[in-house]
PDB file of C-alpha atoms in Angstrom:
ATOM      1  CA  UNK X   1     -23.353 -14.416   8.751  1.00 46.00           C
ATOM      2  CA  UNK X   2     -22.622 -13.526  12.497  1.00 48.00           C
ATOM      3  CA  UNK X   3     -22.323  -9.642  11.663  1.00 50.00           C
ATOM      4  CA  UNK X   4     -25.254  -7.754  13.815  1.00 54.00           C
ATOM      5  CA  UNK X   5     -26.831  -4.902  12.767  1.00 61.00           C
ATOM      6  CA  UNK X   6     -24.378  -2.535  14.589  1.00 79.00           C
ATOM      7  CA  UNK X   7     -22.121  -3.336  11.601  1.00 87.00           C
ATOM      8  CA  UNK X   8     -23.682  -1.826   9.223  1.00 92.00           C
ATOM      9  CA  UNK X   9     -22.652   1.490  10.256  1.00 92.00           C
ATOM     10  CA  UNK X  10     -19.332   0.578  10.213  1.00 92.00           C
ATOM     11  CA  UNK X  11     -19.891  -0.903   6.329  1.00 95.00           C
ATOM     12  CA  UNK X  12     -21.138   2.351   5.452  1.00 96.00           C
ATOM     13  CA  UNK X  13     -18.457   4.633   6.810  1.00 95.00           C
ATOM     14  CA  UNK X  14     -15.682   2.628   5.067  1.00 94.00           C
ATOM     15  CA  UNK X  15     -18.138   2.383   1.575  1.00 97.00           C
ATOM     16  CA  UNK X  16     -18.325   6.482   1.790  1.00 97.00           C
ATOM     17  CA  UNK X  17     -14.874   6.519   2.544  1.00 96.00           C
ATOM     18  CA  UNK X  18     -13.585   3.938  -0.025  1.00 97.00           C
ATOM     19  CA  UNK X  19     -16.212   5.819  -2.488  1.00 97.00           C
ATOM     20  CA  UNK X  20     -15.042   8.912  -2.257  1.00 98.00           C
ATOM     21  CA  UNK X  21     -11.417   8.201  -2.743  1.00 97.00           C
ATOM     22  CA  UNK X  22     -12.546   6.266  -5.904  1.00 97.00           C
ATOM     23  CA  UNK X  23     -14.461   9.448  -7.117  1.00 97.00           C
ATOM     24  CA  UNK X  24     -11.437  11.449  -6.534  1.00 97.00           C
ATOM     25  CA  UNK X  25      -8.903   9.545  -8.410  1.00 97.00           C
ATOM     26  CA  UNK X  26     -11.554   9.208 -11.226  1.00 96.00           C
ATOM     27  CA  UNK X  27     -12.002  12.487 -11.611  1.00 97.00           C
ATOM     28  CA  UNK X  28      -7.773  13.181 -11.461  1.00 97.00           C
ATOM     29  CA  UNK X  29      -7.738  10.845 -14.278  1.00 96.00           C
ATOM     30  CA  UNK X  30      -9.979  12.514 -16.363  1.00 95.00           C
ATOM     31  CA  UNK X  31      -8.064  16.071 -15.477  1.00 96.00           C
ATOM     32  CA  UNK X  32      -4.633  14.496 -16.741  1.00 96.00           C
ATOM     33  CA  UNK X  33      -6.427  13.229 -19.839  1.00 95.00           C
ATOM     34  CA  UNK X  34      -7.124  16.692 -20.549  1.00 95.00           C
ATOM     35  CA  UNK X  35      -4.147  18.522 -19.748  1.00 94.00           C
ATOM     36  CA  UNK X  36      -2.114  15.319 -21.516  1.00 93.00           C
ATOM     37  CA  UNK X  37      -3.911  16.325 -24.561  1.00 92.00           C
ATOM     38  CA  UNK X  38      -3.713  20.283 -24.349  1.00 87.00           C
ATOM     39  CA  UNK X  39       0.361  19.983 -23.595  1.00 78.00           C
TER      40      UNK X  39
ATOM     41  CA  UNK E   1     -12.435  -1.140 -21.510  1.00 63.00           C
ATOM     42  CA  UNK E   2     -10.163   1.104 -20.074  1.00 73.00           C
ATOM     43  CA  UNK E   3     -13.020   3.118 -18.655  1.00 81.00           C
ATOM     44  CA  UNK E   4     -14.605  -0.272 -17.144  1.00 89.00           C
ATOM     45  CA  UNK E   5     -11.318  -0.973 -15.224  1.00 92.00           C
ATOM     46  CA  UNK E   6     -11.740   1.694 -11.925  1.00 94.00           C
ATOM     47  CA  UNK E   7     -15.735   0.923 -11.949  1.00 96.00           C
ATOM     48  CA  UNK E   8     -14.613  -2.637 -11.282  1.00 96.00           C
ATOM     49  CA  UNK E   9     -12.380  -1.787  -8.605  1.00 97.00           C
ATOM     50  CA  UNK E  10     -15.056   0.209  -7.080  1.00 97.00           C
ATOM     51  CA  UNK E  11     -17.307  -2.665  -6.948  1.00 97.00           C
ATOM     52  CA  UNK E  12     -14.706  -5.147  -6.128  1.00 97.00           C
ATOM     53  CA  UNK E  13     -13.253  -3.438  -3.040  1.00 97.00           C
ATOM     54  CA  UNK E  14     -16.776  -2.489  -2.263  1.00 97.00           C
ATOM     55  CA  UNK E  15     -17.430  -6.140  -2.215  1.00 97.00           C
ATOM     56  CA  UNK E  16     -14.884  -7.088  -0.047  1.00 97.00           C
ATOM     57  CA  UNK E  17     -15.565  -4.464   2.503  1.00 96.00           C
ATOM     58  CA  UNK E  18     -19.251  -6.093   2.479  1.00 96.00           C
ATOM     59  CA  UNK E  19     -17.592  -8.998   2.446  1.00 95.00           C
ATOM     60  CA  UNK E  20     -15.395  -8.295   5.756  1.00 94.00           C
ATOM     61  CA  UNK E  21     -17.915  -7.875   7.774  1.00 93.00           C
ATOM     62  CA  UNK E  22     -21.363  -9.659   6.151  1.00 93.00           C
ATOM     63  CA  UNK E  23     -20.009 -13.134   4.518  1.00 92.00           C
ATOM     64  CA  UNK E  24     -16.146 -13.980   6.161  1.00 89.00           C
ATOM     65  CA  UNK E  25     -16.665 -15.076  10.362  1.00 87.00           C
ATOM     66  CA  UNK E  26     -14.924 -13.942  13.296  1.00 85.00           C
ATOM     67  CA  UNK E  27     -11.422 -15.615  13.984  1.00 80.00           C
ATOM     68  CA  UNK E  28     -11.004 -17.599  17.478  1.00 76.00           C
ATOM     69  CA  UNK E  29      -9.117 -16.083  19.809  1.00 77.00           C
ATOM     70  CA  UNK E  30      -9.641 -12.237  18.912  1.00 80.00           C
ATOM     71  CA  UNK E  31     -11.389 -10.236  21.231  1.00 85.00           C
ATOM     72  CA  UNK E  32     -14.545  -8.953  19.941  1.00 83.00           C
ATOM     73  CA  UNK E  33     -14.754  -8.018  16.489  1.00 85.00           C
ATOM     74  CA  UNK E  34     -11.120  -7.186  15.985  1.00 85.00           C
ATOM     75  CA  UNK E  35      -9.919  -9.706  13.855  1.00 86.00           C
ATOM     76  CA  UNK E  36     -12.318  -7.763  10.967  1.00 90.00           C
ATOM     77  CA  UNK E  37      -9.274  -5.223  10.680  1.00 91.00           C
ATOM     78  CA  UNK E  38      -6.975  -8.356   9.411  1.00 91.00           C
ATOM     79  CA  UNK E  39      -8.764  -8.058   5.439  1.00 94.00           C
ATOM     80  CA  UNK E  40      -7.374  -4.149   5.531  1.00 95.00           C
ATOM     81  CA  UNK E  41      -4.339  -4.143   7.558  1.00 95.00           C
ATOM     82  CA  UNK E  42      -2.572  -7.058   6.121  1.00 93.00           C
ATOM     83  CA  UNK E  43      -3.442  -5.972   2.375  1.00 96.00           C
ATOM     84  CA  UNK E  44      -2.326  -2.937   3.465  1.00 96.00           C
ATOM     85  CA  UNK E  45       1.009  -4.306   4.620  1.00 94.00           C
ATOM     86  CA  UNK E  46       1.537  -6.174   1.674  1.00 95.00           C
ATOM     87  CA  UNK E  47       1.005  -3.226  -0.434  1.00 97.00           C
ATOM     88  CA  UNK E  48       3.790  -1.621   1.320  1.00 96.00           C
ATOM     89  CA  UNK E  49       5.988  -4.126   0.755  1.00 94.00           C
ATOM     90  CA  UNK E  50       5.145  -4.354  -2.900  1.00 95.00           C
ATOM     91  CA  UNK E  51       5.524  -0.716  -3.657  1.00 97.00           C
ATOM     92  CA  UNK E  52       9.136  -1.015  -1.700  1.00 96.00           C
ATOM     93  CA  UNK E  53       9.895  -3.580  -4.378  1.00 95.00           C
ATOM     94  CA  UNK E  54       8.422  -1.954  -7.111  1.00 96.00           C
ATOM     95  CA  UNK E  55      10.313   1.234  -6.559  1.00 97.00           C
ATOM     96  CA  UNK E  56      13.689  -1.492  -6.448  1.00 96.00           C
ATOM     97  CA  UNK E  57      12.854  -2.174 -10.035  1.00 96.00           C
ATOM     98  CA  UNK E  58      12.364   1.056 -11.446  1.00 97.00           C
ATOM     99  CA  UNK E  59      15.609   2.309  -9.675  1.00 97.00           C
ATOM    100  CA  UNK E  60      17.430  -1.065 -11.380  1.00 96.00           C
ATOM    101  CA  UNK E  61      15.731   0.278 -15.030  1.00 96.00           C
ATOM    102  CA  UNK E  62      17.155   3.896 -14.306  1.00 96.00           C
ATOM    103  CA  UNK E  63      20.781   2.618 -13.032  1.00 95.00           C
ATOM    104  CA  UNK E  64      20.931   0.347 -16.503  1.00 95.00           C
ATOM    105  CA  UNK E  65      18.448   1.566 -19.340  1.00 91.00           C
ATOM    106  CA  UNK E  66      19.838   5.138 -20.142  1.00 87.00           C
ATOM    107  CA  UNK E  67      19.279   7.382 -16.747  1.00 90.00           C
ATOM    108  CA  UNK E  68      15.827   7.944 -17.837  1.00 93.00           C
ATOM    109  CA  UNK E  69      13.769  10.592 -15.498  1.00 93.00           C
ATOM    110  CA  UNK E  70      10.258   8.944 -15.385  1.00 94.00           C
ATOM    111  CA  UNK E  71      11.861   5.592 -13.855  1.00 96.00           C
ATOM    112  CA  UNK E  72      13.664   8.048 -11.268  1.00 96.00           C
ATOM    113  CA  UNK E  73      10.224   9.366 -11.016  1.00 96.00           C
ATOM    114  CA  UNK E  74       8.109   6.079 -10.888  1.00 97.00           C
ATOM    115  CA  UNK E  75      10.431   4.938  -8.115  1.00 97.00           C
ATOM    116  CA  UNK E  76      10.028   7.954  -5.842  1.00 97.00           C
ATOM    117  CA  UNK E  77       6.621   7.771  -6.458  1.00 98.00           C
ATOM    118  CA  UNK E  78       6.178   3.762  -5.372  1.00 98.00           C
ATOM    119  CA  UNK E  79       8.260   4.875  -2.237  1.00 97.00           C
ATOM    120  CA  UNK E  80       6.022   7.448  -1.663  1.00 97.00           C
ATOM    121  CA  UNK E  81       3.047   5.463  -1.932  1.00 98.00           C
ATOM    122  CA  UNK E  82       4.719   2.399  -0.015  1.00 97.00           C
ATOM    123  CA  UNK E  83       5.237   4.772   2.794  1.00 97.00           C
ATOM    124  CA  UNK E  84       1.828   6.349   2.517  1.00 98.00           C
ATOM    125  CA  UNK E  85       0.460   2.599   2.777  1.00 97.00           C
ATOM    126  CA  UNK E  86       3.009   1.552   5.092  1.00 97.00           C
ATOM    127  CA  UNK E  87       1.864   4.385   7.925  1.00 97.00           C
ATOM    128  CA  UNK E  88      -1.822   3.019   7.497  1.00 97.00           C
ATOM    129  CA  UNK E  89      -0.873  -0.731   7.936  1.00 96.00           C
ATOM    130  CA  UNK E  90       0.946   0.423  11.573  1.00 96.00           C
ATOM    131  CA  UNK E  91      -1.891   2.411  12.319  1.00 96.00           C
ATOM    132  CA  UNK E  92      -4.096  -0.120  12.213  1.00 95.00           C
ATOM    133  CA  UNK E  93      -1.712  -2.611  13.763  1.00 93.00           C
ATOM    134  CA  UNK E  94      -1.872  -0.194  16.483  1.00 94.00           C
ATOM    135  CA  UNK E  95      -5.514   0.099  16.386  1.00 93.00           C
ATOM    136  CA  UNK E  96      -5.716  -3.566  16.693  1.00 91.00           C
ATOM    137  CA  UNK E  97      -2.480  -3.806  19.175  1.00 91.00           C
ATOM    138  CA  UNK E  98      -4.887  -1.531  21.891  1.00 92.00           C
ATOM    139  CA  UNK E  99      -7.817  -3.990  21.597  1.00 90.00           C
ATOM    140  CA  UNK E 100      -5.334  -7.406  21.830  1.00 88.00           C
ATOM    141  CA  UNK E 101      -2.829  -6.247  24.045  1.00 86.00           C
ATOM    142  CA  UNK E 102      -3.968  -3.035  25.669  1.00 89.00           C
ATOM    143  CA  UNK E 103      -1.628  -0.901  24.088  1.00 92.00           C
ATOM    144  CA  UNK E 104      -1.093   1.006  20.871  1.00 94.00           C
ATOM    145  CA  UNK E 105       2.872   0.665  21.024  1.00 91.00           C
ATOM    146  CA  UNK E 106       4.552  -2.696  22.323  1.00 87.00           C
ATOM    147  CA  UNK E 107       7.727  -2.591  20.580  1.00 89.00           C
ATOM    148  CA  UNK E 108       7.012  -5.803  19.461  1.00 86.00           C
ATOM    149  CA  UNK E 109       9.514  -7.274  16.320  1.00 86.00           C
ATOM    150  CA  UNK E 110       6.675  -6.761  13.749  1.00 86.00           C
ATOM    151  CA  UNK E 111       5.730  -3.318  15.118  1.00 89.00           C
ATOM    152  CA  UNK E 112       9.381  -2.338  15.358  1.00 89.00           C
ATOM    153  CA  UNK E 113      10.330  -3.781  11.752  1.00 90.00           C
ATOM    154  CA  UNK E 114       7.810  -1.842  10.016  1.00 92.00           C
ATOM    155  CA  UNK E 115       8.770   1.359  12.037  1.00 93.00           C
ATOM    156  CA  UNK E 116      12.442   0.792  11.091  1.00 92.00           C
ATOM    157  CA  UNK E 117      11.288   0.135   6.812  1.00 93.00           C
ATOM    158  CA  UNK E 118       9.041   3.259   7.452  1.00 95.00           C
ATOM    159  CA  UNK E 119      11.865   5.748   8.719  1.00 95.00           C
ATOM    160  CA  UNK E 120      14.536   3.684   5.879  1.00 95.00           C
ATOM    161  CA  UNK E 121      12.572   5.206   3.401  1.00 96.00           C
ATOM    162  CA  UNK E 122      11.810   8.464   4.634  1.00 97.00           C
ATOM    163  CA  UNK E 123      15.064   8.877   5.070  1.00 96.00           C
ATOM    164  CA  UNK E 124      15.311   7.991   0.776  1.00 97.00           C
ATOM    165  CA  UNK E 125      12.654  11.040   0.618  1.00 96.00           C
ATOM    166  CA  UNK E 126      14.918  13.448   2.489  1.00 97.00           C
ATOM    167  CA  UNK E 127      17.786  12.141   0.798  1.00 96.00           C
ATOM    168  CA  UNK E 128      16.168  13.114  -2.847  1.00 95.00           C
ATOM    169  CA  UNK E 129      15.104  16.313  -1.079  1.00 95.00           C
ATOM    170  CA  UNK E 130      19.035  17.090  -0.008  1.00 96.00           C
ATOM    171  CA  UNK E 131      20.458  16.873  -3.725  1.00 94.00           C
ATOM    172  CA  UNK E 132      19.837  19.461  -6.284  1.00 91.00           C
ATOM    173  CA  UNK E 133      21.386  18.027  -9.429  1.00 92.00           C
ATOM    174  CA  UNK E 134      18.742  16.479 -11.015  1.00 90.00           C
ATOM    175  CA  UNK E 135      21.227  13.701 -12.479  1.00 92.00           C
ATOM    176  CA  UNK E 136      23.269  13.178  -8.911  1.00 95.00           C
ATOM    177  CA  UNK E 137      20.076  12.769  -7.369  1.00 95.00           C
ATOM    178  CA  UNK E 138      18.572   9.851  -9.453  1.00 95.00           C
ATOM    179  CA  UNK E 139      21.820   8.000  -9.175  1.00 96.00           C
ATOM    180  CA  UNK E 140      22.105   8.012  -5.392  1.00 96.00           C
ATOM    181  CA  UNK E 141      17.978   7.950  -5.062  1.00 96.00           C
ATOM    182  CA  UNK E 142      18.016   4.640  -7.097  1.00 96.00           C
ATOM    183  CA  UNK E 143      21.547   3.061  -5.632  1.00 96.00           C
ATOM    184  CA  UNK E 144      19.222   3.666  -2.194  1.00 96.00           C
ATOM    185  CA  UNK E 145      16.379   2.051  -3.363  1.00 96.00           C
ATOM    186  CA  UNK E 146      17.703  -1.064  -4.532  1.00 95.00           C
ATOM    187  CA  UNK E 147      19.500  -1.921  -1.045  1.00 92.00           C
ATOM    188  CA  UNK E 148      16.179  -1.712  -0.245  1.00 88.00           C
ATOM    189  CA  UNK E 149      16.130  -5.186  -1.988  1.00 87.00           C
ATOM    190  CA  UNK E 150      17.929  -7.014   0.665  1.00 88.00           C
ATOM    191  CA  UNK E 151      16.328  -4.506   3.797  1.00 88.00           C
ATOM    192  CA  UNK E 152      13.226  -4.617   3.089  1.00 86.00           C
ATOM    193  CA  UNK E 153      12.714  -8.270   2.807  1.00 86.00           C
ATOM    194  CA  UNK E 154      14.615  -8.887   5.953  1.00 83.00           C
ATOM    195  CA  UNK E 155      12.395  -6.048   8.047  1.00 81.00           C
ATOM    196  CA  UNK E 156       9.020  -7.996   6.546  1.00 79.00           C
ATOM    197  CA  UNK E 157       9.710 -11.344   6.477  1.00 77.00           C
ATOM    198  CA  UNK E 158      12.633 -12.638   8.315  1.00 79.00           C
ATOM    199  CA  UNK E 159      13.083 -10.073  11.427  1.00 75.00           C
ATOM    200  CA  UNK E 160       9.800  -9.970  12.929  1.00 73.00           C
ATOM    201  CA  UNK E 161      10.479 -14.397  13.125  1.00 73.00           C
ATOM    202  CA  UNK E 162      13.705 -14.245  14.607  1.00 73.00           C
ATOM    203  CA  UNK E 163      12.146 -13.481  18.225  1.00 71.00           C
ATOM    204  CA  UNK E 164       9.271 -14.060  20.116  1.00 68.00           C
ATOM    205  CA  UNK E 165       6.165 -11.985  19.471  1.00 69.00           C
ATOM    206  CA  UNK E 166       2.892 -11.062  20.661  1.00 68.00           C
ATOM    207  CA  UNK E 167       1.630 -10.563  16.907  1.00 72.00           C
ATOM    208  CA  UNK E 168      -0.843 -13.381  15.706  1.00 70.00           C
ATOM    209  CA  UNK E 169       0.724 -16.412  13.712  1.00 61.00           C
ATOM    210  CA  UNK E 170       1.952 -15.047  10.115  1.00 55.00           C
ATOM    211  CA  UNK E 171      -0.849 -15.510   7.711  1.00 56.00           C
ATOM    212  CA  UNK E 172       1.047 -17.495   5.632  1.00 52.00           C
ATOM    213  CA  UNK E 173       2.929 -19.925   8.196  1.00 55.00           C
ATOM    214  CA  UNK E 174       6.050 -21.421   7.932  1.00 54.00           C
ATOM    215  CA  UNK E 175       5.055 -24.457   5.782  1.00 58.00           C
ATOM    216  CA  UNK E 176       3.756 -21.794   2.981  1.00 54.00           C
ATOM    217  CA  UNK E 177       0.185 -22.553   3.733  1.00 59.00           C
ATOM    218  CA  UNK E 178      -2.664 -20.488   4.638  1.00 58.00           C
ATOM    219  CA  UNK E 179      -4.621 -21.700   8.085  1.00 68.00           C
ATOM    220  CA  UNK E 180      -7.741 -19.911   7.991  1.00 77.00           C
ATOM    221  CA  UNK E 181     -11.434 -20.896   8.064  1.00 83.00           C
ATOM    222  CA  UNK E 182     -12.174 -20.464   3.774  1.00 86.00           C
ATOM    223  CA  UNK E 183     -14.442 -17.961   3.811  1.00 90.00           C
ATOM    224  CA  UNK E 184     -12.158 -15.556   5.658  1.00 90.00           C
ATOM    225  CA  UNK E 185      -9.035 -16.461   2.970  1.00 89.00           C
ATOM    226  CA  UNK E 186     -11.239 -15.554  -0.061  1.00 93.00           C
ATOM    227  CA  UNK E 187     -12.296 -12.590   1.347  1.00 95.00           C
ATOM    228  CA  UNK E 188      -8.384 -11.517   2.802  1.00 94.00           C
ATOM    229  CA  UNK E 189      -7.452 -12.609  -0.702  1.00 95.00           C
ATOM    230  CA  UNK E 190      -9.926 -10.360  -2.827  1.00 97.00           C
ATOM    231  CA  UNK E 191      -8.666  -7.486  -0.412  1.00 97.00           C
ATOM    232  CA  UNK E 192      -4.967  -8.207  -0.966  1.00 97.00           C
ATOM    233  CA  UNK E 193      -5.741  -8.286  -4.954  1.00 97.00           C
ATOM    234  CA  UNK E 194      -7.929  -5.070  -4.843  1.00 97.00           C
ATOM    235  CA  UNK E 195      -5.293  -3.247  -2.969  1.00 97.00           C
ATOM    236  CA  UNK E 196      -2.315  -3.931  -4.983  1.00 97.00           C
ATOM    237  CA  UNK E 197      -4.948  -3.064  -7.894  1.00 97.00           C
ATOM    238  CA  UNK E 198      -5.326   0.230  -6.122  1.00 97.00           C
ATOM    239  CA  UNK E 199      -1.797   0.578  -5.645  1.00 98.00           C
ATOM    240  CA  UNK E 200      -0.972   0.412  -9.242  1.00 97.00           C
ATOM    241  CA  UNK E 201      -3.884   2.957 -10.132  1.00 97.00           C
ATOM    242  CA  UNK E 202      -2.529   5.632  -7.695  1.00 98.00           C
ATOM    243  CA  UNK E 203       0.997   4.989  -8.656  1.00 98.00           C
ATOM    244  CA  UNK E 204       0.336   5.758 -12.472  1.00 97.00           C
ATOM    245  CA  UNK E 205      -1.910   8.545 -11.730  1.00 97.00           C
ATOM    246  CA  UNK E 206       0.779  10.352  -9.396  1.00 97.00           C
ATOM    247  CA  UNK E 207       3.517  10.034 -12.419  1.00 97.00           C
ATOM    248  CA  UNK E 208       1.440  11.091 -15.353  1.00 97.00           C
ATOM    249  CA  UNK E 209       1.031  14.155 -12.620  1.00 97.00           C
ATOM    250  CA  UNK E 210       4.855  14.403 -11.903  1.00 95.00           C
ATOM    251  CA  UNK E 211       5.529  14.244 -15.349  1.00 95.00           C
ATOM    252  CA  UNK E 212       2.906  17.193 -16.307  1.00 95.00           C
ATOM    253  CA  UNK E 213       4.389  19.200 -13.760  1.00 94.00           C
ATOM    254  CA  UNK E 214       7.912  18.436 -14.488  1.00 92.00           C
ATOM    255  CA  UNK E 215       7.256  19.621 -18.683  1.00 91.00           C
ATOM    256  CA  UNK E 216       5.294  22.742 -17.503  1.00 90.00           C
ATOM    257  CA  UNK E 217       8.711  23.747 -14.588  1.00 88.00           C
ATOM    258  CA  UNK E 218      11.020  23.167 -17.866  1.00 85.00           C
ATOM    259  CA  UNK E 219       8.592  25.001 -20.126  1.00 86.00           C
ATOM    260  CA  UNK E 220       8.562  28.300 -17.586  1.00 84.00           C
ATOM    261  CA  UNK E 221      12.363  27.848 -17.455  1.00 76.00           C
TER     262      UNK E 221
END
């Protein structure tokens, strides 16, 4: 444990980043499911 | 279960970001912090390599299972993704080349390799883009691809050793083992596993979408 506090900034750009892309492909996935089904 | 899967990989690459900078220590010799960028940039470069590979394998399936379109498609779509990953592993390279050696761009063998695999298979992008016979295409996109079987290797693993470089020992060193402090391998290693997970994910993703848009251009037609 040798990370200082002025990491944590850093942790939590890269977690909103990393989150975000994760929402995004989620939601893709759901959207093909869909138009998989409809076609 | 199949609906568990991404949640995990949320929480496992959440983990090892955490991870990166709360539970694995600083290497020796990096300045500052810098060596933190090693659990993204090497996944990263791995995944590149990987999706080079992968996209060798579905060209191979093409040339000899029938000249089937979604394994023309699943290739072009591991190159793109290779390249995609590819552009962020010299990125950060470079980030990591200005704090270590004062410079972004050093033309160093590793630096140079990956710029060389990078343009390789951008040039297998605009080479797909120049043909319009849907047939003529796959055949020359996949006969490209799989010479990246012997290239792609050689720019990875066997160039960047055949000089001297500025770029820190290979992770894995010439006797196949791993030198690093443990707590810094787990963590590297949970990246590298997240990220090829990722990798696949995206890949399968961007061909069900290829596919849907490929039906709905013959349906119009």
């Amino acid at each position: 444990m040798d990370a200082s506090g002025g990491d944590a900034w850093i942790v939590a750009v890269n977690l909103i980043i990393w989150t975000g892309l994760f929402v995004y492909l989620l939601r893709l996935g759901r959207r093909l499911r869909e138009l998989e089904k409809e076609s | 279960m199949k609906k568990t899967l991404p949640w995990l990989l949320w929480l496992w690459i959440s983990a090892v970001i955490v991870g990166a900078f709360y539970y694995a220590p600083l290497a020796k010799g990096f300045i500052g912090k810098s060596s933190r960028i090693l659990f993204f940039h090497v996944p990263m470069a791995w995944v590149s390599f990987t999706a080079f590979i992968v996209a060798a394998v579905w060209s191979l399936l093409y040339l000899t299972k029938g000249r089937r379109e979604s394994h023309d498609r699943a290739a072009a779509v591991a190159i793109q993704l290779g390249l995609l990953f590819g552009v962020l592993a010299t990125v950060t390279g470079a980030l990591w080349a200005r704090v270590m050696w004062g410079a972004y761009w050093n033309w160093d063998p590793r630096q140079t390799s990956i710029l060389i695999s990078l343009l390789f298979y951008a040039a297998y992008l605009a080479l797909r883009g120049a043909v319009d016979d849907p047939e003529k295409r796959g055949r020359l996109a996949a006969s490209y691809a799989l010479l990246g079987v012997v290239v792609t290797p050689f720019l990875f693993w066997v160039m960047p050793r055949l000089t001297y470089t500025l770029h820190p020992e290979p992770v894995v060193n010439a006797d196949g083992k791993i030198e690093m402090e443990s707590r810094m391998v787990q963590v590297l290693l949970a990246s590298t596993f997240a990220f090829t997970v990722l990798f696949f994910w995206m890949h399968n993703l961007q061909c069900r979408l290829q596919a849907l848009i490929a039906r709905k251009a013959e349906a119009q037609e």
